[in-house]
Every structure is written in C-alpha cells, then in structure tokens.
Tab-separated table of C-alpha atoms and ligand atoms in Angstrom:
chain	number	residue	atom	x	y	z
O	1	MET	CA	-71.390	258.595	-105.116
O	2	ALA	CA	-70.823	262.018	-105.613
O	3	PRO	CA	-68.287	263.746	-103.296
O	4	GLU	CA	-70.618	266.526	-101.171
O	5	MET	CA	-70.148	269.976	-102.234
O	6	GLY	CA	-67.236	272.105	-100.452
O	7	GLY	CA	-66.027	270.167	-98.178
O	8	ARG	CA	-62.525	267.480	-98.862
O	9	VAL	CA	-63.139	263.393	-98.825
O	10	ALA	CA	-61.138	260.697	-98.711
O	11	VAL	CA	-62.132	257.349	-99.233
O	12	VAL	CA	-60.459	254.546	-97.736
O	13	VAL	CA	-59.129	251.880	-98.878
O	14	GLY	CA	-59.688	248.619	-96.165
O	15	GLY	CA	-61.763	248.641	-91.758
O	16	SER	CA	-59.722	246.911	-89.750
O	17	VAL	CA	-57.462	248.951	-87.367
O	18	ALA	CA	-55.559	251.450	-90.395
O	19	GLY	CA	-58.393	252.842	-92.107
O	20	LEU	CA	-60.632	253.088	-89.122
O	21	ALA	CA	-57.747	255.362	-87.123
O	22	CYS	CA	-56.988	257.430	-90.500
O	23	ALA	CA	-61.170	257.450	-90.719
O	24	HIS	CA	-60.539	259.587	-87.391
O	25	ALA	CA	-57.568	261.814	-88.024
O	26	VAL	CA	-59.299	262.488	-91.620
O	27	ALA	CA	-62.233	263.917	-90.215
O	28	ALA	CA	-60.209	265.121	-87.451
O	29	ALA	CA	-58.955	267.529	-90.502
O	30	GLY	CA	-61.866	269.269	-91.194
O	31	TRP	CA	-62.385	265.878	-93.522
O	32	LYS	CA	-65.303	263.494	-94.748
O	33	ALA	CA	-64.333	259.728	-94.808
O	34	VAL	CA	-66.505	257.297	-96.914
O	35	VAL	CA	-64.140	253.519	-96.122
O	36	LEU	CA	-64.756	250.545	-98.366
O	37	GLU	CA	-63.915	247.389	-96.628
O	38	LYS	CA	-64.672	243.788	-97.478
O	39	ALA	CA	-65.363	242.359	-93.877
O	40	ALA	CA	-69.809	242.059	-93.133
O	41	GLY	CA	-69.440	244.281	-90.336
O	42	PRO	CA	-67.382	245.692	-87.410
O	43	ALA	CA	-65.017	243.205	-84.855
O	44	ALA	CA	-67.987	242.245	-82.616
O	45	GLY	CA	-64.671	242.819	-79.479
O	46	GLY	CA	-63.250	240.361	-77.298
O	47	GLY	CA	-63.774	237.395	-80.089
O	48	THR	CA	-61.638	238.481	-83.027
O	49	GLY	CA	-58.231	238.781	-83.466
O	50	ALA	CA	-56.044	238.470	-79.971
O	51	GLY	CA	-53.841	240.744	-78.022
O	52	LEU	CA	-50.903	243.708	-79.218
O	53	GLY	CA	-49.409	245.632	-77.069
O	54	LEU	CA	-49.623	249.648	-77.538
O	55	ASP	CA	-46.730	252.219	-77.152
O	56	ALA	CA	-47.534	255.623	-74.913
O	57	GLN	CA	-47.891	258.240	-78.111
O	58	SER	CA	-50.776	255.358	-79.424
O	59	MET	CA	-51.724	255.857	-76.658
O	60	GLU	CA	-51.991	259.788	-76.489
O	61	THR	CA	-53.219	259.239	-79.403
O	62	LEU	CA	-56.105	256.519	-79.440
O	63	ALA	CA	-57.486	259.043	-76.208
O	64	ARG	CA	-57.978	261.580	-78.525
O	65	TRP	CA	-60.126	259.861	-80.928
O	66	ILE	CA	-61.707	257.830	-78.338
O	67	PRO	CA	-62.608	260.097	-75.009
O	68	GLY	CA	-64.966	257.564	-73.299
O	69	TRP	CA	-62.371	254.623	-73.453
O	70	GLY	CA	-60.842	255.168	-70.358
O	71	LEU	CA	-57.547	253.203	-72.105
O	72	ASP	CA	-55.910	252.203	-68.600
O	73	ALA	CA	-58.515	250.333	-67.540
O	74	ALA	CA	-59.661	248.606	-70.913
O	75	THR	CA	-55.877	248.095	-71.009
O	76	LEU	CA	-52.947	246.182	-68.862
O	77	PRO	CA	-49.437	247.659	-68.650
O	78	LEU	CA	-46.372	245.921	-70.195
O	79	ALA	CA	-44.380	247.813	-67.574
O	80	VAL	CA	-41.679	245.319	-68.308
O	81	ASP	CA	-38.858	243.876	-70.684
O	82	LEU	CA	-38.230	240.132	-70.701
O	83	ASN	CA	-35.989	238.504	-72.191
O	84	ARG	CA	-35.027	234.422	-70.247
O	85	ALA	CA	-32.882	231.873	-71.730
O	86	THR	CA	-34.336	228.307	-71.430
O	87	ASP	CA	-32.555	225.161	-71.652
O	88	SER	CA	-35.430	222.662	-72.634
O	89	GLU	CA	-33.773	219.418	-72.130
O	90	THR	CA	-33.158	220.643	-67.701
O	91	LYS	CA	-36.026	223.476	-68.098
O	92	ALA	CA	-33.661	225.725	-66.729
O	93	ALA	CA	-34.384	229.849	-67.408
O	94	ARG	CA	-32.075	232.509	-66.735
O	95	THR	CA	-32.260	236.036	-67.196
O	96	LEU	CA	-30.800	237.752	-70.460
O	97	THR	CA	-32.177	241.047	-70.283
O	98	ARG	CA	-34.608	242.816	-67.677
O	99	ASP	CA	-35.785	246.873	-69.044
O	100	GLU	CA	-38.343	247.559	-65.758
O	101	GLY	CA	-38.820	251.326	-67.985
O	102	PHE	CA	-41.153	250.201	-71.802
O	103	ASP	CA	-44.112	251.968	-71.162
O	104	PHE	CA	-46.367	249.773	-73.174
O	105	ARG	CA	-49.676	248.683	-72.524
O	106	ALA	CA	-51.657	245.088	-73.152
O	107	ALA	CA	-54.710	245.449	-75.611
O	108	HIS	CA	-56.928	243.156	-77.757
O	109	TRP	CA	-57.495	243.457	-81.125
O	110	GLY	CA	-61.055	242.905	-81.352
O	111	GLU	CA	-61.901	245.585	-78.887
O	112	LEU	CA	-59.914	248.663	-79.827
O	113	HIS	CA	-61.284	247.442	-83.663
O	114	ARG	CA	-64.658	247.876	-82.056
O	115	ARG	CA	-64.076	250.751	-79.525
O	116	LEU	CA	-61.757	252.513	-82.782
O	117	HIS	CA	-65.571	251.626	-85.334
O	118	GLU	CA	-68.359	252.634	-81.712
O	119	ALA	CA	-66.291	256.808	-81.571
O	120	LEU	CA	-66.008	257.471	-85.539
O	121	PRO	CA	-67.983	260.721	-86.184
O	122	ALA	CA	-70.698	261.735	-88.108
O	123	ALA	CA	-68.029	262.866	-90.752
O	124	VAL	CA	-67.217	259.433	-90.930
O	125	THR	CA	-69.047	256.459	-93.129
O	126	VAL	CA	-68.054	252.925	-93.290
O	127	HIS	CA	-69.691	250.480	-96.359
O	128	TRP	CA	-69.233	247.580	-94.704
O	129	GLY	CA	-69.577	244.477	-97.376
O	130	HIS	CA	-67.815	246.145	-100.668
O	131	GLN	CA	-64.787	244.550	-102.649
O	132	PHE	CA	-62.833	247.713	-103.813
O	133	LEU	CA	-61.570	246.927	-107.315
O	134	SER	CA	-59.730	249.283	-108.961
O	135	PHE	CA	-59.967	253.113	-109.212
O	136	GLU	CA	-59.334	255.417	-111.264
O	137	VAL	CA	-57.555	260.200	-111.095
O	138	SER	CA	-59.421	261.814	-111.956
O	139	ASP	CA	-61.404	265.290	-112.745
O	140	LEU	CA	-64.088	265.329	-109.349
O	141	ASP	CA	-66.857	268.049	-110.311
O	142	ASP	CA	-68.382	269.703	-107.669
O	143	GLY	CA	-70.933	271.658	-109.319
O	144	GLY	CA	-68.414	274.385	-107.755
O	145	GLY	CA	-65.614	273.731	-110.679
O	146	LYS	CA	-63.244	270.938	-111.647
O	147	ARG	CA	-60.801	270.198	-109.319
O	148	GLY	CA	-58.719	266.417	-108.898
O	149	GLY	CA	-59.675	263.752	-108.010
O	150	VAL	CA	-60.002	259.929	-108.042
O	151	VAL	CA	-62.866	257.136	-108.727
O	152	ALA	CA	-62.372	253.723	-106.621
O	153	THR	CA	-64.610	251.641	-107.745
O	154	ALA	CA	-66.226	248.348	-105.375
O	155	ARG	CA	-68.944	245.925	-105.904
O	156	LEU	CA	-70.785	245.197	-102.525
O	157	LEU	CA	-70.590	241.386	-101.521
O	158	GLY	CA	-74.442	241.293	-101.351
O	159	THR	CA	-75.731	241.532	-104.060
O	160	GLY	CA	-72.987	241.517	-106.273
O	161	GLU	CA	-73.753	245.056	-107.376
O	162	THR	CA	-71.555	247.129	-108.978
O	163	VAL	CA	-70.569	251.018	-107.238
O	164	GLU	CA	-68.132	254.366	-107.855
O	165	VAL	CA	-67.781	256.271	-104.556
O	166	ALA	CA	-65.559	259.798	-105.677
O	167	GLY	CA	-63.446	261.610	-103.142
O	168	ASP	CA	-60.236	263.485	-102.832
O	169	LEU	CA	-57.284	261.119	-101.953
O	170	LEU	CA	-57.807	257.349	-102.185
O	171	VAL	CA	-56.178	256.102	-98.890
O	172	ALA	CA	-54.954	252.278	-99.453
O	173	ALA	CA	-55.286	250.827	-95.590
O	174	ASP	CA	-55.818	247.411	-97.343
O	175	GLY	CA	-53.478	245.624	-95.165
O	176	CYS	CA	-49.973	244.017	-96.151
O	177	THR	CA	-51.162	242.270	-99.537
O	178	SER	CA	-52.450	245.618	-100.334
O	179	SER	CA	-53.545	245.735	-104.091
O	180	ILE	CA	-53.477	249.481	-104.217
O	181	ARG	CA	-49.869	248.680	-103.702
O	182	ARG	CA	-49.335	246.157	-106.352
O	183	ARG	CA	-50.611	248.267	-108.593
O	184	PHE	CA	-47.600	250.512	-107.986
O	185	LEU	CA	-45.889	248.313	-107.368
O	186	PRO	CA	-46.631	245.389	-109.745
O	187	ASP	CA	-42.971	243.187	-108.442
O	188	LEU	CA	-42.840	244.185	-105.031
O	189	LYS	CA	-42.684	240.142	-103.586
O	190	LEU	CA	-43.618	239.808	-99.000
O	191	ARG	CA	-40.062	238.879	-97.394
O	192	TYR	CA	-41.009	235.333	-95.977
O	193	SER	CA	-39.478	235.391	-92.737
O	194	GLY	CA	-37.908	231.816	-91.899
O	195	TYR	CA	-40.868	230.785	-89.873
O	196	CYS	CA	-44.558	230.641	-88.871
O	197	ALA	CA	-45.690	231.794	-85.140
O	198	TRP	CA	-48.361	229.104	-82.872
O	199	ARG	CA	-50.931	231.507	-81.510
O	200	GLY	CA	-53.461	231.122	-79.190
O	201	VAL	CA	-55.087	233.820	-76.005
O	202	PHE	CA	-56.121	231.050	-73.543
O	203	ASP	CA	-59.555	232.944	-71.251
O	204	PHE	CA	-58.849	231.986	-67.547
O	205	THR	CA	-63.310	233.528	-66.635
O	206	GLY	CA	-63.651	231.426	-64.389
O	207	LYS	CA	-61.007	229.636	-63.483
O	208	GLU	CA	-58.488	231.958	-61.458
O	209	SER	CA	-57.773	229.080	-58.692
O	210	SER	CA	-57.276	226.259	-61.236
O	211	GLY	CA	-54.056	224.430	-61.331
O	212	ILE	CA	-53.434	225.942	-64.619
O	213	ILE	CA	-53.137	229.366	-63.131
O	214	THR	CA	-51.843	229.194	-60.106
O	215	GLY	CA	-48.849	227.250	-61.813
O	216	ILE	CA	-48.668	229.593	-65.048
O	217	ARG	CA	-48.322	232.506	-61.849
O	218	ARG	CA	-45.835	230.800	-60.630
O	219	ALA	CA	-43.362	230.230	-63.499
O	220	TYR	CA	-44.479	233.405	-65.059
O	221	PRO	CA	-45.319	235.750	-62.137
O	222	GLU	CA	-45.103	238.757	-63.887
O	223	LEU	CA	-48.068	238.645	-65.535
O	224	GLY	CA	-49.746	241.787	-66.223
O	225	SER	CA	-47.069	243.824	-66.470
O	226	CYS	CA	-44.575	241.956	-68.181
O	227	LEU	CA	-44.122	241.363	-72.041
O	228	TYR	CA	-42.188	237.970	-71.226
O	229	PHE	CA	-39.937	236.416	-74.084
O	230	ASP	CA	-38.295	233.018	-73.445
O	231	LEU	CA	-35.440	231.999	-75.801
O	232	ALA	CA	-34.394	228.194	-76.043
O	233	GLU	CA	-32.214	226.436	-79.274
O	234	LYS	CA	-33.509	228.434	-82.697
O	235	THR	CA	-37.473	229.442	-81.103
O	236	HIS	CA	-38.401	231.921	-78.806
O	237	ALA	CA	-41.983	232.080	-77.316
O	238	VAL	CA	-43.984	235.231	-76.420
O	239	LEU	CA	-47.316	236.000	-73.385
O	240	TYR	CA	-48.761	238.304	-71.538
O	241	GLU	CA	-51.681	239.041	-69.954
O	242	LEU	CA	-54.758	240.819	-71.415
O	243	PRO	CA	-57.896	242.313	-70.119
O	244	GLY	CA	-60.487	240.007	-68.937
O	245	ASN	CA	-58.924	236.943	-67.551
O	246	ARG	CA	-57.163	236.425	-71.007
O	247	LEU	CA	-53.466	235.225	-71.781
O	248	ASN	CA	-51.907	235.500	-75.316
O	249	TRP	CA	-49.152	233.182	-75.736
O	250	LEU	CA	-46.869	233.241	-79.828
O	251	TRP	CA	-44.569	230.306	-80.634
O	252	TYR	CA	-41.842	230.778	-83.553
O	253	ILE	CA	-40.939	227.615	-85.718
O	254	ASN	CA	-38.528	227.376	-87.832
O	255	GLY	CA	-39.146	226.591	-91.401
O	256	PRO	CA	-39.645	226.416	-95.031
O	257	GLU	CA	-42.724	228.229	-96.467
O	258	PRO	CA	-45.966	226.805	-96.519
O	259	GLU	CA	-48.081	227.345	-99.218
O	260	LEU	CA	-51.383	229.696	-98.425
O	261	THR	CA	-54.302	229.802	-99.442
O	262	GLY	CA	-55.799	233.994	-101.313
O	263	SER	CA	-54.569	236.438	-99.347
O	264	SER	CA	-54.706	235.853	-95.795
O	265	VAL	CA	-51.540	235.291	-93.708
O	266	THR	CA	-53.053	233.132	-91.481
O	267	MET	CA	-53.579	229.422	-91.510
O	268	LYS	CA	-55.915	226.561	-91.177
O	269	VAL	CA	-55.003	223.454	-89.689
O	270	SER	CA	-55.277	219.714	-88.721
O	271	ASP	CA	-55.839	217.886	-85.396
O	272	ALA	CA	-52.931	216.851	-86.487
O	273	THR	CA	-51.233	219.333	-87.458
O	274	LEU	CA	-51.685	220.477	-83.478
O	275	ALA	CA	-51.636	217.654	-81.683
O	276	GLY	CA	-47.901	217.334	-83.338
O	277	MET	CA	-46.988	221.377	-82.217
O	278	GLN	CA	-48.748	220.508	-78.540
O	279	GLU	CA	-46.472	217.554	-78.238
O	280	ASP	CA	-43.329	219.833	-79.178
O	281	ALA	CA	-44.182	222.333	-77.129
O	282	GLU	CA	-42.991	219.668	-73.703
O	283	ARG	CA	-40.296	219.266	-75.524
O	284	VAL	CA	-39.082	222.149	-75.521
O	285	TRP	CA	-40.913	224.594	-72.700
O	286	SER	CA	-41.515	224.564	-69.272
O	287	PRO	CA	-44.656	221.709	-68.477
O	288	GLU	CA	-46.158	225.044	-67.500
O	289	LEU	CA	-45.941	227.038	-70.347
O	290	ALA	CA	-47.222	223.786	-72.270
O	291	ARG	CA	-49.810	222.791	-70.150
O	292	LEU	CA	-51.299	227.262	-71.138
O	293	ILE	CA	-49.578	225.899	-74.800
O	294	ARG	CA	-51.936	222.664	-74.747
O	295	GLU	CA	-55.383	223.348	-73.215
O	296	THR	CA	-56.087	227.059	-75.686
O	297	ALA	CA	-58.778	226.381	-77.489
O	298	GLU	CA	-58.563	226.786	-81.100
O	299	PRO	CA	-54.505	228.196	-81.327
O	300	PHE	CA	-53.928	229.285	-85.052
O	301	VAL	CA	-50.826	229.505	-86.991
O	302	ASN	CA	-49.687	233.390	-88.805
O	303	VAL	CA	-46.644	233.061	-91.289
O	304	ILE	CA	-44.395	235.845	-90.604
O	305	TYR	CA	-44.054	237.901	-93.882
O	306	ASP	CA	-42.677	242.013	-93.969
O	307	ALA	CA	-41.522	243.583	-97.336
O	308	ASP	CA	-37.589	246.214	-97.960
O	309	PRO	CA	-39.460	249.475	-97.367
O	310	LEU	CA	-41.021	251.051	-99.653
O	311	PRO	CA	-39.579	253.718	-102.115
O	312	ARG	CA	-42.096	255.770	-101.159
O	313	LEU	CA	-45.922	256.209	-99.513
O	314	SER	CA	-47.381	258.959	-101.776
O	315	TRP	CA	-48.318	257.412	-105.549
O	316	ALA	CA	-50.112	258.772	-108.713
O	317	GLY	CA	-49.084	262.670	-108.148
O	318	GLY	CA	-49.682	263.079	-104.444
O	319	SER	CA	-53.484	261.693	-104.482
O	320	VAL	CA	-52.589	258.385	-103.055
O	321	ALA	CA	-51.292	257.168	-99.129
O	322	LEU	CA	-50.106	253.906	-98.023
O	323	VAL	CA	-51.028	253.518	-95.168
O	324	GLY	CA	-50.483	250.459	-91.859
O	325	ASP	CA	-50.026	247.121	-93.399
O	326	ALA	CA	-49.908	248.348	-96.771
O	327	ALA	CA	-47.084	250.690	-96.502
O	328	HIS	CA	-44.705	248.713	-94.363
O	329	PRO	CA	-45.691	244.784	-94.209
O	330	THR	CA	-43.452	243.665	-90.689
O	331	THR	CA	-43.023	241.033	-88.665
O	332	PRO	CA	-44.625	241.366	-85.048
O	333	HIS	CA	-41.006	241.441	-83.480
O	334	GLY	CA	-40.777	245.479	-82.714
O	335	LEU	CA	-44.708	245.177	-81.316
O	336	ARG	CA	-45.168	247.668	-84.544
O	337	SER	CA	-48.018	246.859	-87.167
O	338	THR	CA	-50.942	248.882	-84.935
O	339	ASN	CA	-48.499	251.234	-83.833
O	340	MET	CA	-46.807	251.969	-86.992
O	341	SER	CA	-50.969	252.167	-87.926
O	342	VAL	CA	-51.901	254.864	-85.720
O	343	HIS	CA	-49.226	256.250	-86.018
O	344	ASP	CA	-49.039	257.050	-89.959
O	345	ALA	CA	-52.891	257.743	-89.448
O	346	ARG	CA	-52.377	260.727	-86.788
O	347	VAL	CA	-49.863	261.798	-89.402
O	348	LEU	CA	-51.586	262.209	-91.895
O	349	GLY	CA	-54.726	263.408	-90.342
O	350	GLU	CA	-52.262	266.363	-89.505
O	351	CYS	CA	-51.080	267.606	-92.761
O	352	LEU	CA	-53.660	267.662	-93.778
O	353	ALA	CA	-54.651	270.192	-91.693
O	354	ARG	CA	-52.062	271.994	-92.043
O	355	TRP	CA	-52.439	272.446	-95.603
O	356	GLY	CA	-56.281	272.862	-95.728
O	357	GLN	CA	-58.095	273.383	-98.952
O	358	THR	CA	-54.503	273.394	-100.487
O	359	PRO	CA	-55.494	270.154	-103.127
O	360	PRO	CA	-53.642	266.481	-100.819
O	361	PRO	CA	-50.049	266.723	-102.878
O	362	ARG	CA	-48.493	269.129	-100.169
O	363	ALA	CA	-49.936	267.391	-97.380
O	364	LEU	CA	-49.391	263.375	-99.118
O	365	ALA	CA	-45.598	264.832	-99.678
O	366	GLU	CA	-44.657	266.134	-96.315
O	367	TYR	CA	-46.518	263.192	-94.744
O	368	GLU	CA	-44.056	260.285	-96.679
O	369	ALA	CA	-40.734	262.541	-95.552
O	370	ALA	CA	-42.359	261.925	-92.355
O	371	ARG	CA	-43.229	258.737	-92.383
O	372	LEU	CA	-41.276	256.791	-95.308
O	373	PRO	CA	-37.340	257.360	-92.289
O	374	VAL	CA	-39.360	256.118	-89.831
O	375	VAL	CA	-41.510	253.037	-90.644
O	376	ALA	CA	-38.354	251.957	-92.843
O	377	ALA	CA	-35.495	251.736	-89.378
O	378	GLN	CA	-38.840	249.933	-87.775
O	379	VAL	CA	-39.418	247.359	-90.485
O	380	LEU	CA	-35.811	246.252	-90.794
O	381	HIS	CA	-35.179	246.173	-86.093
O	382	ALA	CA	-37.962	244.280	-85.908
O	383	ARG	CA	-36.731	241.855	-88.949
O	384	ARG	CA	-33.409	241.919	-87.406
O	385	LEU	CA	-34.773	240.942	-84.025
O	386	GLY	CA	-37.357	237.941	-85.197
O	387	ARG	CA	-34.202	236.446	-87.024
O	388	LEU	CA	-31.516	237.485	-83.274
O	389	LYS	CA	-34.553	235.508	-81.329
O	390	GLN	CA	-34.901	232.491	-84.305
O	391	GLY	CA	-31.219	232.023	-83.918
O	392	LEU	CA	-31.522	232.724	-87.630
O	393	PRO	CA	-27.987	234.248	-89.447
O	394	VAL	CA	-28.860	238.517	-89.044
O	395	GLU	CA	-27.592	239.580	-92.290
O	396	ASP	CA	-27.384	237.345	-95.101
O	397	GLY	CA	-23.785	235.716	-95.375
O	398	ASP	CA	-23.687	235.569	-91.513
O	399	THR	CA	-22.220	232.171	-90.926
O	400	GLY	CA	-23.007	232.335	-86.315
O	401	ALA	CA	-26.270	233.173	-84.923
O	402	PHE	CA	-27.332	234.486	-81.855
O	403	ASP	CA	-27.083	231.191	-78.957
O	404	ALA	CA	-29.618	232.640	-75.927
O	405	TRP	CA	-27.291	230.054	-73.645
O	406	ALA	CA	-24.035	231.255	-75.093
O	407	ALA	CA	-24.868	234.979	-75.080
O	408	THR	CA	-23.414	237.515	-72.494
O	409	ALA	CA	-24.906	240.327	-71.248
O	410	GLU	CA	-23.317	242.476	-73.560
O	411	ASP	CA	-24.557	241.005	-76.329
O	412	ALA	CA	-28.293	240.027	-74.613
O	413	LEU	CA	-28.590	244.248	-75.324
O	414	GLN	CA	-29.730	243.546	-78.841
O	415	LEU	CA	-32.827	241.693	-78.061
O	416	ARG	CA	-34.519	244.815	-75.874
O	417	GLN	CA	-36.970	246.281	-76.772
O	418	ARG	CA	-36.621	250.042	-76.614
O	419	GLY	CA	-33.586	249.417	-79.808
O	420	MET	CA	-36.693	249.865	-81.737
O	421	PRO	CA	-35.696	253.586	-83.697
O	422	TYR	CA	-37.817	255.447	-81.782
O	423	PHE	CA	-39.135	253.989	-79.229
O	424	GLY	CA	-38.797	257.666	-77.728
O	425	GLY	CA	-41.501	258.385	-80.292
O	426	ALA	CA	-41.316	258.790	-83.538
O	427	PRO	CA	-41.815	262.564	-85.500
O	428	THR	CA	-45.984	264.086	-85.152
O	429	VAL	CA	-46.463	266.959	-86.617
O	430	ASP	CA	-48.379	269.014	-84.395
O	431	GLY	CA	-45.831	267.552	-81.255
O	432	GLY	CA	-43.948	270.648	-83.534
O	433	SER	CA	-40.271	267.712	-84.494
O	434	LEU	CA	-41.471	268.268	-88.044
T	501	FAD	C1	-59.811	240.683	-88.404
T	501	FAD	C2	-58.436	240.774	-87.904
T	501	FAD	C3	-57.729	240.385	-86.920
T	501	FAD	C4	-56.370	241.021	-86.643
T	501	FAD	N1	-55.925	240.658	-85.146
T	501	FAD	C5	-54.048	240.825	-84.603
T	501	FAD	C6	-54.329	240.831	-83.509
T	501	FAD	O1	-54.740	240.060	-82.918
T	501	FAD	N2	-52.813	241.177	-82.675
T	501	FAD	C7	-52.506	242.042	-84.187
T	501	FAD	O2	-50.848	242.359	-83.839
T	501	FAD	N3	-52.412	242.226	-84.994
T	501	FAD	C8	-54.408	242.025	-85.828
T	501	FAD	N4	-54.729	241.957	-86.674
T	501	FAD	C9	-53.343	243.113	-88.016
T	501	FAD	C10	-53.088	244.318	-87.544
T	501	FAD	O3	-54.564	245.121	-87.387
T	501	FAD	C11	-52.523	244.460	-88.544
T	501	FAD	O4	-51.841	243.454	-88.923
T	501	FAD	C12	-52.028	246.349	-88.192
T	501	FAD	O5	-52.812	246.978	-87.371
T	501	FAD	C13	-52.402	246.788	-89.233
T	501	FAD	O6	-53.736	247.025	-89.790
T	501	FAD	P1	-53.988	246.899	-91.373
T	501	FAD	O7	-55.837	247.970	-91.434
T	501	FAD	O8	-53.189	248.150	-91.648
T	501	FAD	O9	-54.033	245.966	-92.463
T	501	FAD	P2	-55.660	245.110	-91.815
T	501	FAD	O10	-55.571	244.776	-89.608
T	501	FAD	O11	-54.592	243.379	-92.241
T	501	FAD	O12	-56.577	245.380	-92.300
T	501	FAD	C14	-56.299	244.542	-93.882
T	501	FAD	C15	-58.024	245.573	-93.896
T	501	FAD	O13	-58.384	245.945	-95.805
T	501	FAD	C16	-59.341	244.710	-95.671
T	501	FAD	N5	-59.965	244.098	-97.365
T	501	FAD	C17	-58.900	244.164	-97.850
T	501	FAD	N6	-58.904	244.275	-100.003
T	501	FAD	C18	-60.186	245.206	-99.640
T	501	FAD	C19	-60.594	244.594	-100.185
T	501	FAD	N7	-60.184	244.758	-102.002
T	501	FAD	N8	-61.349	245.936	-100.812
T	501	FAD	C20	-62.361	245.726	-99.215
T	501	FAD	N9	-61.427	245.914	-98.153
T	501	FAD	C21	-60.048	244.982	-98.185
T	501	FAD	C22	-59.303	243.893	-94.981
T	501	FAD	O14	-60.919	242.650	-94.971
T	501	FAD	C23	-58.943	244.351	-93.747
T	501	FAD	O15	-59.480	244.232	-92.717
T	501	FAD	C24	-55.781	241.573	-87.347
T	501	FAD	C25	-56.233	242.232	-88.500
T	501	FAD	C26	-57.551	241.166	-89.199
T	501	FAD	C27	-58.233	241.865	-90.416
C-alpha cells in the first residue's frame, strides 16, 4: 500500500485508545491515518475492559472527536476524591482526605473504545487483524518527488499474508510492551511495582433493590459521584460507579512478581486462587465490599508495572513518535494511562497541524518538548502514590512506610489526586500555553 499523492499519511501501530485517539488527532490536522491493529475487531462496548477515570481536559478533547457522544450521559461524575483508613479487625473506617474539587468522570473502557472507533473520520482506515512486524525508514515516492518516510510490514492474522504500508510518520501506540520502543531502547525493562491488582465489574441491572446493592450503597453512600480509596494494612482497594448500573472495583495485593506468559499483563487464575482471594477479602474489608468482590463474575488479575521515564518520545530522525502506554507505561494510581494517551494524541495532532507540509521532524521535536516533562513527572508521581497506599517504602533505602491509621491529617494530604503534577491540565499547543 503506497502513500497517496499529496496529503501526508501516519501509520499508527495499535488500535486501542491511544491509537484511535491519534487517528482522530492526525485526521484533524489534515493528515490521513492507517491503523494496524492485531485484534480482530473493535471492542463491542460494555463487554470488554473495565472502568477508567477521565479528567476535564480529556473530556473536552474527546468531545471534539466524538461530537455525538453526549459525554455527560455516557459517563458518571467523580466529583469527590475520598481516602479512608479501614481497620481490618473491627472494620471501622475513618476519613483520611476528602477533596470535593476532583472533577473527573467515570467511563467504561469498552464504551470509550467503541465510540472512538465509530466516530473515526473518512481520512482514517483501520486494518483489524494486522500484526505489525517491523518497519524501515525509507524514501517515499508519490510521483511528485522523493520525501523521507517509513514503510511498515504487517502480517494478516487470518491468512498469514504479509503486507507493506507506507507513510510519512510511524506512530507507536502498541502498548506497554511496545515492540517499536524495544527497537530503540532494547535494554528498557518494565519495572514490577511489588503488587498485583484484582479487578472486577459488578453489573446490578435489575438488582437495584437487592441486599448487596442496598448494603454497598449504605457503606459507600456517595457511589455515583465519588472515587473511594480504602486503605488497610499494606493494601488498598478502589471503588466507583460506572454508567449502565455497574460498580468497578480494584484490590491491590503486595507480593513477588508472578510469571507471565506472552505480552499481556492480565493473568488467568485458578478457581482455588479466586476462592483464596474471596476469603481474604472477608478478613480485610467491610462485609459489604467483601460481598461485592465475592459476587462479581469473572474478576481478573493485572500485574502492575511501570517504566522509568524514557529519554525521548521521538525517534529515527523524527520519523517515529511514541504515544500512550508505549511511551510511558505507568501504574494506575493517578488515573493517568488513558488521560495521557488522549493528551499525547491531541498534542501530536496540534504539532502536525502547526507545521503543515513541513516534514515531521520539527513537529515531533515540539511534541516531545511538550509531552516528555509532563508524562515523566506523572509516571513517577503515580508510582509514589501506589507505594504510599500499599505501605511500601517510597524511595530505595526508606526504612518506614505510610501507615494509614497512624497518619496525621497533613501526612494524608499526599494521598490526594490533586497532588499529581499538571493536575489542572497539561500544556497544549492550541491552548496557547506552549
Ligand atoms: C482490550 C483492552 C481492555 C482495556 N481495558 C481497560 C480498562 O478497563 N481500564 C483501563 O484503565 N485501561 C484499560 N486498558 C488499557 C488502556 O487502554 C491503556 O492503559 C491506556 O488507555 C493506554 O492505551 P494504549 O492504546 O497506549 O495501550 P493499550 O490499550 O495497551 O493498546 C495497545 C494496542 O496495541 C495493539 N498491538 C500491540 N502490539 C501490536 C502489533 N505488533 N501489531 C498490531 N497491534 C499491536 C494491542 O492489541 C492493543 O490494542 C485496556 C486495554 C485493552 C487493549
């Protein structure tokens, strides 16, 4: 597949949130985009993935790309960020911090992905079932003369056939285990956080008046507008409501790094492991949360990794841009992964638009200058939040750790989401702050 005469083309590897967001952003900049995604098709909606939190800047950006979404109806407010300490013996709880100026929204991953896909403009082509294999930086000839570019090779998973796709720019949106990043940084290793997360979504459609739901709403009366963090000894849980009668929970458990197969950070678990976790939940958490955990169908385990900040986001002489988890694998404690992906895409698009028909390197230099300081600071802050909440030493060599029951009100302020660097919004190009 050769680039078309005239307009510039971005080859985007990965068709998850970062890849589809980039496709929107480069199309808004007047480029074409070809997305290569190994999955067979787009998310079906509510059936894939779990919950995520969108900040105000992401909401504003997504509203540009998905004009008909009605973002307010498709998300629920997370207006309050609440941290509480739980005593596992007595099950008593006390408030550590309460921030009523949080201003996030809760969305379902599958719903966001589906809407991003459905709203793609005509300038974007998505090739599902295409596994990216490699790329070369090479001259392109569109009949109007030679210019620098990239040629990506992909395998069609259905037939085994190999195809080449040419463009002016390669956008690596291939997730936290990115093979494109590995080509430039072969020694960069993901860093195991020291814990894994059990996750689940409880669908209470038709069960609004059931004992489990009335109980959980009594114990968590602000569900529907609050992001709850419960901290017990060396562990913490997260609970919030999603649109469509769903409750999203996560429970982080310290332990040695599990062995993973393949490139997924999601683990399959045996029935015995699941039963053990459900028993532990009774011991650690309130009866209401333990019951919710026990009655959730098919909870799964995410092994939690991040990576030290990358030295660069633009490679191969400005022919390759890294975005999303490929650019900054992060722990989830600052609700950053999806927000950073949306901001990466927006800024990349703005930089491409600003530099018009100029070859990409200048635009990519500007993208890197805008995003690198932001994502580096946010990844490190999320890492710190996770270690605090898990009662782990924050820095190498620390002897003490955060203790939720002993913490003073001042100590507890570090748990708030608003401590995240650039909490009020990251610099953008069209916002005039660059
Ligand atoms: C199915 C799925 C469900 C998710 N659910 C949630 C959720 O509920 N909550 C949440 O906070 N986060 C979820 N995430 C993660 C979330 O999307 C990311 O953390 C964040 O939004 C950054 O997105 P990303 O696009 O950079 O990375 P990812 O979402 O990891 O996407 C990377 C994409 O690249 C594709 N890819 C990788 N290698 C190749 C290759 N060689 N060729 C072609 N394609 C390739 C993958 O198939 C994947 O679609 C989910 C991700 C996926 C893929």
